Amino acid sequence: MTDPSGPVRFTERPDEAGHDENGTLSEDQAVLIDEVIDASHTTASDFRVVHDENRGTYDAIVGDREVAGLTYSTTGDDRIVLLGTSVLPEFRKQGVATALIRHVLDDVRAQGKTVTILCAIVRTFIEHNPEYADLIDVKHPGVTQRRPHSS
């Protein structure tokens, strides 16, 4: 990320599902996992989503500030690989990650594509919102189950 007063770019690409060398989630990833599990929160911030195909991101924008992003790569004409989800700390626990993931998956559905999931946050979202499970590519599902939080 860059200077918080200017545009922020989410360029980090996690390892498979954002796990550390011990196979556990980072603290940041665990916070976002908790957000998508707890569906009782509401989105406090109005934001718009910008899809940047050149960068391979869907970005949540508040005002002129990028506050969250979901990175992906394209595989063929009919499948995308969802790599990682990031949210600035001050926008966490407000439903931004959940709303962004929902927007991305709705867009994938509208395009008639499937997904391979390498992002633990997206995997958890789909586990708790099974109406999106049909988007997972059968031959290339990616991460098949959520790993435990680090202690």
Short mmCIF file of C-alpha atoms in Angstrom, two decimals:
data_model
loop_
_atom_site.label_atom_id
_atom_site.label_comp_id
_atom_site.label_asym_id
_atom_site.label_seq_id
_atom_site.Cartn_x
_atom_site.Cartn_y
_atom_site.Cartn_z
CA MET A 1 0.00 0.00 0.00
CA THR A 2 1.04 3.58 -0.41
CA ASP A 3 0.53 6.86 1.40
CA PRO A 4 -2.94 6.69 3.00
CA SER A 5 -3.86 10.15 1.72
CA GLY A 6 -3.35 9.16 -1.91
CA PRO A 7 -4.60 6.31 -4.05
CA VAL A 8 -3.81 2.91 -2.60
CA ARG A 9 -2.81 -0.04 -4.74
CA PHE A 10 -3.26 -3.59 -3.55
CA THR A 11 -0.43 -5.38 -5.28
CA GLU A 12 0.34 -8.11 -2.78
CA ARG A 13 -0.35 -11.57 -4.06
CA PRO A 14 -0.64 -14.06 -1.22
CA ASP A 15 0.68 -17.56 -1.27
CA GLU A 16 -1.99 -20.19 -1.82
CA ALA A 17 -4.93 -18.77 0.15
CA GLY A 18 -2.82 -16.25 2.08
CA HIS A 19 -1.31 -18.72 4.53
CA ASP A 20 2.06 -18.38 6.17
CA GLU A 21 4.79 -21.03 6.08
CA ASN A 22 2.98 -22.96 8.84
CA GLY A 23 -0.27 -23.12 6.89
CA THR A 24 -2.13 -20.68 9.13
CA LEU A 25 -3.80 -17.43 8.15
CA SER A 26 -2.20 -14.07 8.84
CA GLU A 27 -3.88 -11.83 11.42
CA ASP A 28 -5.15 -9.58 8.62
CA GLN A 29 -6.63 -12.53 6.76
CA ALA A 30 -8.22 -13.86 9.97
CA VAL A 31 -9.99 -10.51 10.54
CA LEU A 32 -11.45 -10.64 7.03
CA ILE A 33 -12.47 -14.30 7.49
CA ASP A 34 -14.34 -13.28 10.65
CA GLU A 35 -16.06 -10.49 8.70
CA VAL A 36 -17.42 -12.77 5.99
CA ILE A 37 -18.56 -15.34 8.57
CA ASP A 38 -20.47 -12.73 10.60
CA ALA A 39 -23.24 -11.65 8.26
CA SER A 40 -24.86 -9.41 10.90
CA HIS A 41 -22.75 -6.35 10.08
CA THR A 42 -23.76 -3.69 7.63
CA THR A 43 -21.60 -1.72 5.26
CA ALA A 44 -20.91 1.59 6.96
CA SER A 45 -19.31 3.15 3.91
CA ASP A 46 -20.85 3.69 0.53
CA PHE A 47 -18.36 2.64 -2.08
CA ARG A 48 -18.20 1.93 -5.76
CA VAL A 49 -16.42 -0.99 -7.37
CA VAL A 50 -13.99 -0.41 -10.22
CA HIS A 51 -12.92 -3.37 -12.32
CA ASP A 52 -9.42 -2.86 -13.71
CA GLU A 53 -8.82 -5.67 -16.20
CA ASN A 54 -5.27 -4.49 -16.96
CA ARG A 55 -4.23 -4.83 -13.30
CA GLY A 56 -6.46 -7.82 -12.60
CA THR A 57 -8.29 -6.19 -9.71
CA TYR A 58 -11.71 -5.24 -8.49
CA ASP A 59 -11.26 -2.21 -6.24
CA ALA A 60 -13.64 -0.72 -3.67
CA ILE A 61 -13.41 3.06 -3.85
CA VAL A 62 -14.65 5.53 -1.22
CA GLY A 63 -14.42 9.09 -2.53
CA ASP A 64 -11.13 9.02 -4.41
CA ARG A 65 -9.51 6.44 -2.11
CA GLU A 66 -9.05 2.75 -2.83
CA VAL A 67 -10.04 1.03 0.42
CA ALA A 68 -10.20 -2.62 -0.63
CA GLY A 69 -9.24 -4.84 -3.50
CA LEU A 70 -9.64 -8.34 -4.82
CA THR A 71 -6.88 -9.51 -7.17
CA TYR A 72 -7.35 -12.12 -9.86
CA SER A 73 -5.79 -13.59 -12.96
CA THR A 74 -7.52 -14.77 -16.10
CA THR A 75 -7.22 -18.37 -17.23
CA GLY A 76 -8.64 -18.91 -20.69
CA ASP A 77 -11.91 -17.35 -21.76
CA ASP A 78 -14.16 -18.95 -19.18
CA ARG A 79 -12.33 -19.02 -15.82
CA ILE A 80 -10.68 -16.57 -13.46
CA VAL A 81 -8.45 -17.31 -10.48
CA LEU A 82 -9.34 -15.30 -7.37
CA LEU A 83 -6.01 -14.61 -5.67
CA GLY A 84 -6.45 -12.38 -2.65
CA THR A 85 -8.63 -9.88 -0.83
CA SER A 86 -7.30 -6.84 1.04
CA VAL A 87 -9.09 -4.15 3.04
CA LEU A 88 -7.51 -1.14 4.73
CA PRO A 89 -7.63 -1.62 8.51
CA GLU A 90 -10.00 1.30 9.16
CA PHE A 91 -12.55 -0.22 6.75
CA ARG A 92 -12.51 -3.74 8.18
CA LYS A 93 -15.46 -5.17 10.10
CA GLN A 94 -17.81 -2.92 8.11
CA GLY A 95 -18.87 -5.42 5.47
CA VAL A 96 -16.63 -4.03 2.74
CA ALA A 97 -14.90 -7.37 2.06
CA THR A 98 -18.24 -9.18 1.99
CA ALA A 99 -19.84 -6.66 -0.38
CA LEU A 100 -16.79 -6.61 -2.65
CA ILE A 101 -16.64 -10.41 -2.90
CA ARG A 102 -20.39 -10.55 -3.60
CA HIS A 103 -19.97 -7.94 -6.36
CA VAL A 104 -17.07 -9.86 -7.94
CA LEU A 105 -18.93 -13.18 -7.87
CA ASP A 106 -22.07 -11.59 -9.31
CA ASP A 107 -19.93 -10.13 -12.10
CA VAL A 108 -18.32 -13.53 -12.77
CA ARG A 109 -21.79 -15.09 -12.97
CA ALA A 110 -23.00 -12.38 -15.37
CA GLN A 111 -20.00 -13.11 -17.61
CA GLY A 112 -20.78 -16.85 -17.61
CA LYS A 113 -17.38 -17.72 -16.12
CA THR A 114 -16.20 -20.01 -13.34
CA VAL A 115 -13.64 -19.39 -10.60
CA THR A 116 -10.65 -21.09 -9.10
CA ILE A 117 -10.21 -19.89 -5.53
CA LEU A 118 -6.78 -19.26 -4.02
CA CYS A 119 -8.11 -16.68 -1.55
CA ALA A 120 -9.19 -18.04 1.85
CA ILE A 121 -11.56 -15.10 2.35
CA VAL A 122 -13.45 -15.86 -0.88
CA ARG A 123 -13.49 -19.58 0.01
CA THR A 124 -15.03 -18.79 3.40
CA PHE A 125 -17.55 -16.41 1.83
CA ILE A 126 -18.75 -19.16 -0.53
CA GLU A 127 -18.89 -21.70 2.33
CA HIS A 128 -21.31 -19.32 4.08
CA ASN A 129 -23.15 -18.30 0.89
CA PRO A 130 -23.66 -21.60 -0.96
CA GLU A 131 -25.70 -19.89 -3.68
CA TYR A 132 -22.29 -19.05 -5.20
CA ALA A 133 -20.87 -22.60 -5.03
CA ASP A 134 -21.89 -23.32 -8.64
CA LEU A 135 -19.30 -20.76 -9.79
CA ILE A 136 -16.40 -22.91 -8.57
CA ASP A 137 -14.70 -24.67 -11.47
CA VAL A 138 -15.13 -28.41 -10.95
CA LYS A 139 -11.78 -29.34 -12.52
CA HIS A 140 -9.82 -26.51 -10.88
CA PRO A 141 -11.50 -25.55 -7.58
CA GLY A 142 -8.36 -24.18 -5.91
CA VAL A 143 -8.42 -24.10 -2.12
CA THR A 144 -10.95 -26.69 -1.06
CA GLN A 145 -11.31 -25.85 2.61
CA ARG A 146 -10.54 -23.11 5.05
CA ARG A 147 -7.51 -23.54 7.32
CA PRO A 148 -7.51 -22.55 10.98
CA HIS A 149 -6.61 -19.07 12.26
CA SER A 150 -3.18 -18.65 13.81
CA SER A 151 -3.18 -18.43 17.59
#
